[in-house]
Amino acid sequence: MNFRARTAAGLAVAALLAIAGAARAESNVDPNPGVELVINGDTPITVRAKAPDYLEGHLDNIYSGWLYRIESTRAMEADDFENPAITFVEEGIDAWNTVEGTEGKSCASCHGDISEGMKGVRARMPAVNENGELWSLEDYINNCRVNRMGAEPYKWDKGPMKNMTAAISMQSRGMPMNVAVDGPAAPFWERGRDMYYTRYGLLQLSCASCHEKNNNNYIRGDHLSQGQIVGFPTYRLKKGGLVSIHNRLKGCIRDTRAETFPIGSQELRELELYVASRGNGLSVEGVAVRP
Amino acid sequence: MRKLFVLCTAGVVFIPSMLGAETAPQDVVFTEHGAVEESLTGVPGDPENGLKIATTKKKGNCMACHTAKGWEHMPLHGNIGPNLSDVANRHDEAELRGIVVNAKHTFHDTVMPSFYNVDNLIRPGDGFTGKPAKEIKPLLSAQEVEDVVALLKTFKESGSE
């Protein structure tokens, strides 16, 4: 953790101590009315939106996790000079332009500049591929590396992959999340929804127990959000690095004292699709900053 | 409990640490409203140990979801459940035991974990490792439940009772 991150984490704890002890809060209301996110003063981010129709009876409105964070953390995400994730984005862009593998190609050889080739891609991931399989962004990247470049696949949860997904997510910054939930995606989405409401582990808690029934409340020191993934991969101050979507989902399942699902598993792809769809209408944040 | 009763009436001296004297999770009897009238061990609970259990992440972790005067000196409480400072004014011992053993009998569909239960678990894990559980044990032992109940019984606001 760098100095800045540590200071922010310290501030976070101090602020929580002040808040802790508060009475139960109402869930599914705007946690921070009137607060808006405009990154670098020129890129407005939609951090609150009407919930998609399929969430009727569950959520009326959806809110970015950014709204639940304390001011210093929010400020870091609002300014790329302060956002510690940006160095990883830059490394991802370097890798994008680097020739690798037996075919002598870089990503740019085929896709051109990342800002054109990858615009809007994150906003529709995960998505069903031409063979009818549900693929996460990581799968698409490795497919190109292995089958089109003759290069080694990246490990799902390691630096080079997270740098690349960060660089690609950045190209959808400010665009509305818009994953497909119908057609060929429907059966995957339905299984993901069933997972979302399953009470896993010795603690018998579902995603909904915390992120739907209790968002805006505190669990230990953490202000619970709706568990949106529009900001992934996110920079976590506590970890001092990028965290992938599957790593986060796995971590939340582990915390119910459950047997988790492996990163890159079919189950987590399906859960990812469903969670992504709960954010349809919010902006992709590029790379978010979280405690 | 019944076993313990038989042992006692048979004139056998009861040793607190004696194994087999505890009611197993599957044998706990709930009243219609979810209370558990009989002690799980017959050994009085220790409220001091109860406080340790309530505030330890790998044990009761009650503090993650509840505020209470009894642990307000410690940092980072949650507020998912109600404040427990005067909970003994609202619930008697049997009700408190029922809530700690398995709150789902008292509050239908509650998010509060069942602390003395081994049934209906989906993918139970081995602590916080993410690996499958090696053996299915309740979150708290029978005596730990009694210790927490003893603590909760001290959570009273003066004036009442």
Tab-separated table of C-alpha atoms in Angstrom:
chain	number	residue	atom	x	y	z
A	1	MET	CA	0.000	0.000	0.000
A	2	ASN	CA	1.416	3.411	-0.888
A	3	PHE	CA	1.350	6.372	1.436
A	4	ARG	CA	-1.713	7.935	-0.124
A	5	ALA	CA	-3.649	4.709	0.124
A	6	ARG	CA	-2.695	4.249	3.737
A	7	THR	CA	-3.786	7.774	4.633
A	8	ALA	CA	-7.109	7.241	2.934
A	9	ALA	CA	-7.616	3.955	4.738
A	10	GLY	CA	-6.834	5.667	8.038
A	11	LEU	CA	-9.360	8.386	7.296
A	12	ALA	CA	-11.894	5.740	6.383
A	13	VAL	CA	-11.552	4.054	9.761
A	14	ALA	CA	-11.805	7.354	11.583
A	15	ALA	CA	-14.974	8.270	9.719
A	16	LEU	CA	-16.516	4.876	10.383
A	17	LEU	CA	-15.863	5.149	14.080
A	18	ALA	CA	-17.858	8.333	14.045
A	19	ILE	CA	-20.733	6.732	12.156
A	20	ALA	CA	-20.774	3.360	13.883
A	21	GLY	CA	-23.475	2.985	16.443
A	22	ALA	CA	-26.032	4.610	14.199
A	23	ALA	CA	-29.495	3.093	14.192
A	24	ARG	CA	-30.633	0.844	11.360
A	25	ALA	CA	-30.892	2.781	8.130
A	26	GLU	CA	-33.472	2.429	5.393
A	27	SER	CA	-32.260	0.262	2.516
A	28	ASN	CA	-32.635	0.985	-1.174
A	29	VAL	CA	-32.719	4.741	-0.786
A	30	ASP	CA	-30.150	7.154	-2.178
A	31	PRO	CA	-27.227	6.922	0.267
A	32	ASN	CA	-25.836	10.287	-0.764
A	33	PRO	CA	-28.466	12.543	-2.348
A	34	GLY	CA	-27.211	15.298	-4.572
A	35	VAL	CA	-23.650	13.973	-4.832
A	36	GLU	CA	-22.531	13.593	-8.455
A	37	LEU	CA	-19.483	11.984	-10.035
A	38	VAL	CA	-17.757	13.828	-12.875
A	39	ILE	CA	-14.354	12.336	-13.603
A	40	ASN	CA	-11.556	14.802	-14.437
A	41	GLY	CA	-14.197	17.525	-14.575
A	42	ASP	CA	-15.335	16.378	-18.016
A	43	THR	CA	-16.736	12.834	-17.905
A	44	PRO	CA	-20.087	12.592	-16.119
A	45	ILE	CA	-20.808	9.184	-14.595
A	46	THR	CA	-24.349	7.971	-14.011
A	47	VAL	CA	-24.200	6.767	-10.402
A	48	ARG	CA	-27.960	6.392	-9.841
A	49	ALA	CA	-30.595	5.109	-12.255
A	50	LYS	CA	-34.020	3.540	-12.413
A	51	ALA	CA	-33.713	-0.213	-11.893
A	52	PRO	CA	-34.233	-2.415	-14.962
A	53	ASP	CA	-37.720	-3.984	-15.218
A	54	TYR	CA	-36.565	-7.450	-14.200
A	55	LEU	CA	-35.682	-6.127	-10.737
A	56	GLU	CA	-39.277	-5.114	-10.052
A	57	GLY	CA	-40.248	-6.021	-6.515
A	58	HIS	CA	-36.571	-6.093	-5.536
A	59	LEU	CA	-35.074	-2.691	-6.322
A	60	ASP	CA	-36.660	0.530	-7.584
A	61	ASN	CA	-33.399	2.345	-8.132
A	62	ILE	CA	-29.822	1.266	-8.577
A	63	TYR	CA	-26.813	3.035	-7.088
A	64	SER	CA	-23.113	2.798	-7.788
A	65	GLY	CA	-20.902	1.596	-4.945
A	66	TRP	CA	-19.133	4.966	-5.288
A	67	LEU	CA	-22.062	6.687	-3.544
A	68	TYR	CA	-21.533	4.597	-0.393
A	69	ARG	CA	-17.879	5.470	0.009
A	70	ILE	CA	-16.471	8.266	2.151
A	71	GLU	CA	-15.550	11.592	0.619
A	72	SER	CA	-11.789	11.031	0.360
A	73	THR	CA	-12.289	7.734	-1.491
A	74	ARG	CA	-14.871	9.304	-3.788
A	75	ALA	CA	-12.477	12.149	-4.539
A	76	MET	CA	-9.736	9.724	-5.602
A	77	GLU	CA	-11.992	8.216	-8.237
A	78	ALA	CA	-13.032	11.626	-9.518
A	79	ASP	CA	-9.498	12.559	-10.592
A	80	ASP	CA	-7.203	10.365	-12.669
A	81	PHE	CA	-4.151	12.006	-11.099
A	82	GLU	CA	-5.353	10.725	-7.734
A	83	ASN	CA	-6.703	7.372	-8.910
A	84	PRO	CA	-4.060	4.728	-8.111
A	85	ALA	CA	-5.542	2.366	-10.725
A	86	ILE	CA	-4.399	4.549	-13.606
A	87	THR	CA	-0.815	3.218	-13.574
A	88	PHE	CA	-2.260	-0.272	-14.121
A	89	VAL	CA	-4.380	1.011	-16.994
A	90	GLU	CA	-1.216	2.436	-18.558
A	91	GLU	CA	0.545	-0.905	-18.196
A	92	GLY	CA	-2.435	-2.557	-19.872
A	93	ILE	CA	-2.243	-0.145	-22.782
A	94	ASP	CA	1.490	-0.860	-23.163
A	95	ALA	CA	0.708	-4.585	-23.315
A	96	TRP	CA	-2.005	-3.861	-25.878
A	97	ASN	CA	0.616	-2.413	-28.185
A	98	THR	CA	3.272	-5.082	-27.544
A	99	VAL	CA	3.902	-7.866	-30.055
A	100	GLU	CA	3.754	-11.289	-28.433
A	101	GLY	CA	3.442	-14.903	-29.514
A	102	THR	CA	4.291	-16.962	-32.575
A	103	GLU	CA	2.166	-14.895	-34.987
A	104	GLY	CA	4.166	-11.716	-34.425
A	105	LYS	CA	1.090	-9.689	-33.539
A	106	SER	CA	-0.075	-7.304	-30.849
A	107	CYS	CA	-3.691	-6.640	-29.945
A	108	ALA	CA	-3.339	-3.397	-31.865
A	109	SER	CA	-2.328	-5.249	-35.058
A	110	CYS	CA	-5.924	-6.375	-35.449
A	111	HIS	CA	-8.029	-4.109	-33.226
A	112	GLY	CA	-6.213	-0.835	-33.890
A	113	ASP	CA	-6.019	1.801	-31.200
A	114	ILE	CA	-7.516	0.527	-27.957
A	115	SER	CA	-9.757	3.600	-27.712
A	116	GLU	CA	-11.472	2.557	-30.922
A	117	GLY	CA	-11.137	-1.206	-30.885
A	118	MET	CA	-12.436	-1.681	-27.355
A	119	LYS	CA	-14.981	1.134	-27.044
A	120	GLY	CA	-18.178	-0.190	-25.454
A	121	VAL	CA	-16.844	-3.727	-24.978
A	122	ARG	CA	-16.879	-3.744	-21.171
A	123	ALA	CA	-20.451	-2.410	-21.159
A	124	ARG	CA	-21.772	-5.617	-22.750
A	125	MET	CA	-19.620	-8.166	-20.872
A	126	PRO	CA	-20.058	-10.977	-20.013
A	127	ALA	CA	-21.650	-12.078	-23.285
A	128	VAL	CA	-22.539	-15.244	-25.165
A	129	ASN	CA	-19.974	-16.061	-27.878
A	130	GLU	CA	-20.636	-17.460	-31.353
A	131	ASN	CA	-20.542	-21.015	-29.967
A	132	GLY	CA	-23.283	-20.298	-27.462
A	133	GLU	CA	-20.968	-20.171	-24.435
A	134	LEU	CA	-21.092	-17.424	-21.843
A	135	TRP	CA	-17.708	-15.691	-21.804
A	136	SER	CA	-16.301	-13.069	-19.496
A	137	LEU	CA	-13.994	-10.362	-20.837
A	138	GLU	CA	-11.071	-12.472	-19.604
A	139	ASP	CA	-12.157	-15.360	-21.863
A	140	TYR	CA	-12.291	-13.125	-24.940
A	141	ILE	CA	-8.831	-11.749	-24.188
A	142	ASN	CA	-7.287	-15.196	-23.746
A	143	ASN	CA	-9.020	-16.522	-26.832
A	144	CYS	CA	-7.269	-13.854	-28.898
A	145	ARG	CA	-3.952	-14.462	-27.178
A	146	VAL	CA	-3.984	-18.217	-27.624
A	147	ASN	CA	-5.797	-18.683	-30.927
A	148	ARG	CA	-4.961	-15.491	-32.785
A	149	MET	CA	-1.527	-14.486	-31.444
A	150	GLY	CA	-0.007	-17.824	-30.529
A	151	ALA	CA	0.766	-16.428	-27.062
A	152	GLU	CA	0.366	-17.882	-23.566
A	153	PRO	CA	-2.989	-17.221	-21.908
A	154	TYR	CA	-2.951	-14.730	-19.058
A	155	LYS	CA	-3.817	-16.120	-15.626
A	156	TRP	CA	-7.328	-14.876	-14.784
A	157	ASP	CA	-6.514	-13.198	-11.506
A	158	LYS	CA	-2.932	-12.037	-12.070
A	159	GLY	CA	-1.493	-8.610	-12.873
A	160	PRO	CA	-1.229	-8.746	-16.682
A	161	MET	CA	-4.887	-9.830	-17.074
A	162	LYS	CA	-6.153	-7.271	-14.567
A	163	ASN	CA	-4.126	-4.548	-16.270
A	164	MET	CA	-5.663	-5.503	-19.618
A	165	THR	CA	-9.252	-5.639	-18.300
A	166	ALA	CA	-8.632	-2.273	-16.611
A	167	ALA	CA	-7.350	-0.764	-19.874
A	168	ILE	CA	-10.338	-2.174	-21.775
A	169	SER	CA	-12.889	-1.078	-19.135
A	170	MET	CA	-11.501	2.431	-19.377
A	171	GLN	CA	-12.619	2.586	-23.028
A	172	SER	CA	-16.263	2.265	-21.898
A	173	ARG	CA	-16.006	4.869	-19.172
A	174	GLY	CA	-19.264	6.821	-18.917
A	175	MET	CA	-21.155	4.460	-21.229
A	176	PRO	CA	-24.244	2.758	-19.805
A	177	MET	CA	-23.829	-0.831	-18.643
A	178	ASN	CA	-25.914	-2.880	-21.035
A	179	VAL	CA	-25.459	-6.636	-20.831
A	180	ALA	CA	-27.889	-8.864	-22.718
A	181	VAL	CA	-30.134	-10.920	-20.430
A	182	ASP	CA	-32.438	-12.472	-23.023
A	183	GLY	CA	-32.039	-14.693	-26.078
A	184	PRO	CA	-29.076	-17.033	-25.738
A	185	ALA	CA	-28.066	-15.311	-22.470
A	186	ALA	CA	-31.345	-16.165	-20.731
A	187	PRO	CA	-30.503	-19.580	-19.266
A	188	PHE	CA	-27.154	-18.311	-17.925
A	189	TRP	CA	-28.827	-15.236	-16.474
A	190	GLU	CA	-31.494	-17.314	-14.749
A	191	ARG	CA	-28.899	-19.539	-13.113
A	192	GLY	CA	-26.983	-16.461	-12.004
A	193	ARG	CA	-30.165	-15.036	-10.490
A	194	ASP	CA	-30.778	-18.276	-8.588
A	195	MET	CA	-27.252	-18.063	-7.192
A	196	TYR	CA	-27.819	-14.459	-6.128
A	197	TYR	CA	-30.700	-15.516	-3.903
A	198	THR	CA	-29.102	-18.709	-2.542
A	199	ARG	CA	-28.155	-18.564	1.124
A	200	TYR	CA	-24.686	-20.074	1.066
A	201	GLY	CA	-22.406	-21.255	3.817
A	202	LEU	CA	-22.528	-21.755	7.537
A	203	LEU	CA	-23.830	-18.193	7.878
A	204	GLN	CA	-26.639	-18.902	5.388
A	205	LEU	CA	-26.399	-15.538	3.670
A	206	SER	CA	-27.223	-14.749	0.049
A	207	CYS	CA	-25.941	-11.830	-1.968
A	208	ALA	CA	-29.406	-10.347	-1.461
A	209	SER	CA	-29.182	-10.707	2.356
A	210	CYS	CA	-26.445	-8.085	2.345
A	211	HIS	CA	-26.696	-6.130	-0.915
A	212	GLU	CA	-30.466	-6.010	-1.444
A	213	LYS	CA	-32.040	-6.241	2.025
A	214	ASN	CA	-29.333	-4.358	3.877
A	215	ASN	CA	-27.578	-1.942	1.558
A	216	ASN	CA	-27.005	1.389	3.297
A	217	ASN	CA	-26.507	-0.403	6.644
A	218	TYR	CA	-23.185	-1.247	8.201
A	219	ILE	CA	-21.778	-4.732	8.610
A	220	ARG	CA	-18.885	-4.414	11.020
A	221	GLY	CA	-17.263	-1.245	9.700
A	222	ASP	CA	-18.393	-1.591	6.101
A	223	HIS	CA	-21.130	0.551	4.595
A	224	LEU	CA	-22.998	-1.990	2.472
A	225	SER	CA	-23.643	-1.026	-1.134
A	226	GLN	CA	-25.799	-2.769	-3.724
A	227	GLY	CA	-22.766	-4.820	-4.760
A	228	GLN	CA	-22.601	-3.406	-8.292
A	229	ILE	CA	-19.753	-4.361	-10.638
A	230	VAL	CA	-19.784	-1.320	-12.939
A	231	GLY	CA	-16.482	-0.131	-11.470
A	232	PHE	CA	-14.432	-3.288	-12.037
A	233	PRO	CA	-11.667	-4.098	-11.958
A	234	THR	CA	-11.499	-1.853	-8.917
A	235	TYR	CA	-8.494	-0.522	-7.069
A	236	ARG	CA	-8.860	-1.565	-3.441
A	237	LEU	CA	-7.047	0.606	-0.948
A	238	LYS	CA	-6.960	-2.247	1.561
A	239	LYS	CA	-5.192	-4.512	-0.919
A	240	GLY	CA	-3.160	-1.847	-2.672
A	241	GLY	CA	-3.987	-3.289	-6.072
A	242	LEU	CA	-6.611	-4.183	-8.642
A	243	VAL	CA	-9.326	-6.701	-7.783
A	244	SER	CA	-11.068	-8.674	-10.519
A	245	ILE	CA	-14.815	-9.296	-10.604
A	246	HIS	CA	-14.495	-13.015	-9.880
A	247	ASN	CA	-12.095	-12.380	-7.020
A	248	ARG	CA	-14.663	-10.078	-5.405
A	249	LEU	CA	-17.567	-12.489	-5.937
A	250	LYS	CA	-15.511	-15.346	-4.573
A	251	GLY	CA	-14.501	-13.268	-1.557
A	252	CYS	CA	-18.095	-12.401	-0.724
A	253	ILE	CA	-19.116	-16.070	-0.911
A	254	ARG	CA	-16.122	-17.068	1.223
A	255	ASP	CA	-17.202	-14.568	3.878
A	256	THR	CA	-20.435	-16.504	4.377
A	257	ARG	CA	-18.150	-19.346	5.512
A	258	ALA	CA	-19.019	-21.279	2.394
A	259	GLU	CA	-17.163	-23.436	-0.063
A	260	THR	CA	-16.518	-20.934	-2.843
A	261	PHE	CA	-16.466	-21.389	-6.617
A	262	PRO	CA	-13.140	-21.137	-8.432
A	263	ILE	CA	-12.216	-17.924	-10.228
A	264	GLY	CA	-13.004	-18.436	-13.911
A	265	SER	CA	-15.648	-21.092	-13.167
A	266	GLN	CA	-18.897	-21.345	-15.085
A	267	GLU	CA	-20.823	-20.555	-11.891
A	268	LEU	CA	-18.998	-17.270	-11.367
A	269	ARG	CA	-19.483	-16.311	-15.045
A	270	GLU	CA	-23.223	-16.779	-14.616
A	271	LEU	CA	-23.294	-14.882	-11.332
A	272	GLU	CA	-21.211	-12.159	-12.984
A	273	LEU	CA	-23.764	-11.838	-15.786
A	274	TYR	CA	-26.642	-11.531	-13.347
A	275	VAL	CA	-24.836	-9.012	-11.125
A	276	ALA	CA	-23.793	-7.019	-14.207
A	277	SER	CA	-27.430	-6.926	-15.335
A	278	ARG	CA	-28.466	-5.431	-11.994
A	279	GLY	CA	-26.294	-2.481	-13.008
A	280	ASN	CA	-27.743	-2.006	-16.496
A	281	GLY	CA	-28.273	1.746	-16.812
A	282	LEU	CA	-25.423	2.823	-14.512
A	283	SER	CA	-22.226	4.029	-16.182
A	284	VAL	CA	-19.164	1.873	-16.536
A	285	GLU	CA	-16.726	3.681	-14.250
A	286	GLY	CA	-13.535	2.539	-15.903
A	287	VAL	CA	-11.556	1.734	-12.846
A	288	ALA	CA	-13.160	2.505	-9.519
A	289	VAL	CA	-11.512	3.141	-6.148
A	290	ARG	CA	-12.899	1.260	-3.169
A	291	PRO	CA	-11.763	0.829	0.438
B	1	MET	CA	-30.996	-32.367	28.105
B	2	ARG	CA	-33.165	-35.345	28.676
B	3	LYS	CA	-30.037	-37.481	28.942
B	4	LEU	CA	-28.654	-35.139	31.543
B	5	PHE	CA	-31.912	-35.289	33.491
B	6	VAL	CA	-31.820	-39.087	33.502
B	7	LEU	CA	-28.207	-39.049	34.605
B	8	CYS	CA	-28.995	-36.692	37.471
B	9	THR	CA	-32.011	-38.580	38.758
B	10	ALA	CA	-29.993	-41.763	38.562
B	11	GLY	CA	-27.790	-40.172	41.162
B	12	VAL	CA	-24.732	-39.811	38.958
B	13	VAL	CA	-22.679	-36.785	39.926
B	14	PHE	CA	-22.757	-34.300	37.071
B	15	ILE	CA	-19.397	-33.180	35.755
B	16	PRO	CA	-19.736	-30.042	33.643
B	17	SER	CA	-17.164	-31.088	31.092
B	18	MET	CA	-18.756	-34.488	30.700
B	19	LEU	CA	-19.354	-35.170	27.024
B	20	GLY	CA	-22.757	-36.360	25.898
B	21	ALA	CA	-24.579	-34.226	28.442
B	22	GLU	CA	-25.252	-31.580	25.839
B	23	THR	CA	-28.296	-31.331	23.653
B	24	ALA	CA	-27.179	-31.908	20.065
B	25	PRO	CA	-28.233	-29.295	17.476
B	26	GLN	CA	-30.749	-31.693	15.906
B	27	ASP	CA	-32.374	-32.419	19.290
B	28	VAL	CA	-33.108	-28.861	20.393
B	29	VAL	CA	-36.817	-28.380	21.148
B	30	PHE	CA	-38.367	-25.057	20.150
B	31	THR	CA	-41.662	-23.684	21.426
B	32	GLU	CA	-44.225	-22.514	18.913
B	33	HIS	CA	-42.685	-19.037	18.948
B	34	GLY	CA	-39.106	-20.186	18.645
B	35	ALA	CA	-38.019	-20.121	22.290
B	36	VAL	CA	-35.761	-22.830	23.749
B	37	GLU	CA	-36.632	-23.397	27.388
B	38	GLU	CA	-34.006	-25.836	28.525
B	39	SER	CA	-30.352	-25.000	28.851
B	40	LEU	CA	-28.282	-26.796	26.195
B	41	THR	CA	-25.734	-27.910	28.817
B	42	GLY	CA	-27.150	-27.492	32.304
B	43	VAL	CA	-24.065	-25.423	33.113
B	44	PRO	CA	-24.747	-21.755	33.855
B	45	GLY	CA	-23.399	-19.443	31.145
B	46	ASP	CA	-20.441	-17.152	31.693
B	47	PRO	CA	-21.314	-13.631	30.501
B	48	GLU	CA	-17.672	-12.568	30.317
B	49	ASN	CA	-16.866	-15.334	27.885
B	50	GLY	CA	-20.137	-14.460	26.147
B	51	LEU	CA	-18.803	-10.973	25.484
B	52	LYS	CA	-15.649	-12.424	23.954
B	53	ILE	CA	-17.693	-14.667	21.687
B	54	ALA	CA	-20.060	-11.872	20.678
B	55	THR	CA	-17.200	-9.616	19.620
B	56	THR	CA	-14.903	-12.162	17.936
B	57	LYS	CA	-15.177	-12.437	14.154
B	58	LYS	CA	-14.606	-16.173	14.008
B	59	LYS	CA	-17.083	-16.853	16.821
B	60	GLY	CA	-20.442	-15.109	17.288
B	61	ASN	CA	-19.479	-11.886	15.528
B	62	CYS	CA	-22.735	-10.413	16.855
B	63	MET	CA	-21.028	-7.039	16.767
B	64	ALA	CA	-20.908	-7.217	12.961
B	65	CYS	CA	-24.671	-6.701	12.869
B	66	HIS	CA	-25.697	-5.278	16.250
B	67	THR	CA	-24.896	-2.300	18.383
B	68	ALA	CA	-25.099	-2.736	22.176
B	69	LYS	CA	-23.958	-0.774	25.219
B	70	GLY	CA	-22.131	-3.913	26.328
B	71	TRP	CA	-19.625	-3.607	23.470
B	72	GLU	CA	-19.793	0.060	22.574
B	73	HIS	CA	-16.189	0.470	23.782
B	74	MET	CA	-15.053	-1.662	20.843
B	75	PRO	CA	-14.744	-0.331	17.260
B	76	LEU	CA	-16.708	-1.197	14.137
B	77	HIS	CA	-20.232	-2.314	14.979
B	78	GLY	CA	-22.810	-2.962	12.351
B	79	ASN	CA	-26.475	-1.964	12.411
B	80	ILE	CA	-28.165	-4.668	10.335
B	81	GLY	CA	-30.005	-5.965	13.403
B	82	PRO	CA	-31.609	-3.981	16.239
B	83	ASN	CA	-29.674	-2.412	19.099
B	84	LEU	CA	-29.372	-4.988	21.878
B	85	SER	CA	-28.664	-2.669	24.851
B	86	ASP	CA	-32.009	-3.453	26.492
B	87	VAL	CA	-32.843	-6.717	24.758
B	88	ALA	CA	-33.432	-8.555	28.062
B	89	ASN	CA	-36.341	-6.196	28.719
B	90	ARG	CA	-37.957	-7.470	25.541
B	91	HIS	CA	-37.123	-11.180	25.680
B	92	ASP	CA	-36.847	-13.714	28.507
B	93	GLU	CA	-34.043	-16.260	28.740
B	94	ALA	CA	-35.834	-18.957	26.758
B	95	GLU	CA	-36.579	-16.532	23.919
B	96	LEU	CA	-33.012	-15.266	23.895
B	97	ARG	CA	-31.713	-18.843	23.761
B	98	GLY	CA	-34.061	-19.620	20.878
B	99	ILE	CA	-32.865	-16.558	18.969
B	100	VAL	CA	-29.187	-17.446	19.408
B	101	VAL	CA	-29.707	-21.156	18.651
B	102	ASN	CA	-31.706	-20.543	15.483
B	103	ALA	CA	-33.322	-17.140	15.023
B	104	LYS	CA	-35.216	-18.376	11.976
B	105	HIS	CA	-37.769	-19.991	14.303
B	106	THR	CA	-38.475	-16.575	15.878
B	107	PHE	CA	-38.025	-14.259	12.883
B	108	HIS	CA	-39.078	-15.939	9.688
B	109	ASP	CA	-36.490	-15.551	6.914
B	110	THR	CA	-34.183	-13.393	9.030
B	111	VAL	CA	-30.631	-12.747	7.826
B	112	MET	CA	-29.363	-13.490	11.344
B	113	PRO	CA	-27.259	-16.685	11.209
B	114	SER	CA	-28.342	-19.795	13.115
B	115	PHE	CA	-25.598	-20.348	15.667
B	116	TYR	CA	-26.471	-23.855	16.808
B	117	ASN	CA	-27.656	-25.560	13.677
B	118	VAL	CA	-26.276	-28.089	11.203
B	119	ASP	CA	-29.289	-28.500	8.894
B	120	ASN	CA	-30.156	-27.060	5.490
B	121	LEU	CA	-26.669	-25.753	4.810
B	122	ILE	CA	-25.655	-25.076	1.211
B	123	ARG	CA	-21.940	-25.471	0.432
B	124	PRO	CA	-20.766	-25.181	4.053
B	125	GLY	CA	-17.137	-24.121	4.188
B	126	ASP	CA	-14.125	-24.712	6.383
B	127	GLY	CA	-14.102	-21.413	8.296
B	128	PHE	CA	-13.114	-18.501	6.056
B	129	THR	CA	-10.842	-20.578	3.803
B	130	GLY	CA	-13.352	-21.022	0.969
B	131	LYS	CA	-12.677	-24.764	1.077
B	132	PRO	CA	-15.382	-27.346	1.784
B	133	ALA	CA	-16.096	-28.054	5.457
B	134	LYS	CA	-14.242	-31.095	6.765
B	135	GLU	CA	-16.990	-31.751	9.268
B	136	ILE	CA	-20.239	-29.926	9.857
B	137	LYS	CA	-20.117	-28.222	13.221
B	138	PRO	CA	-22.472	-25.535	14.509
B	139	LEU	CA	-21.055	-21.979	14.560
B	140	LEU	CA	-20.992	-22.016	18.364
B	141	SER	CA	-20.694	-24.876	20.830
B	142	ALA	CA	-23.568	-25.546	23.245
B	143	GLN	CA	-21.703	-23.888	26.114
B	144	GLU	CA	-20.777	-20.902	23.967
B	145	VAL	CA	-24.486	-20.422	23.220
B	146	GLU	CA	-25.205	-20.499	26.963
B	147	ASP	CA	-22.423	-17.967	27.564
B	148	VAL	CA	-23.887	-15.592	24.974
B	149	VAL	CA	-27.375	-16.029	26.452
B	150	ALA	CA	-25.947	-15.203	29.897
B	151	LEU	CA	-24.449	-12.030	28.408
B	152	LEU	CA	-27.712	-11.030	26.738
B	153	LYS	CA	-29.539	-11.466	30.060
B	154	THR	CA	-27.374	-8.663	31.450
B	155	PHE	CA	-28.449	-6.356	28.598
B	156	LYS	CA	-31.136	-4.514	30.568
B	157	GLU	CA	-31.934	-0.855	30.887
B	158	SER	CA	-32.578	0.133	34.486
B	159	GLY	CA	-36.066	1.100	35.556
B	160	SER	CA	-37.821	-1.860	34.074
B	161	GLU	CA	-38.301	-5.178	35.809
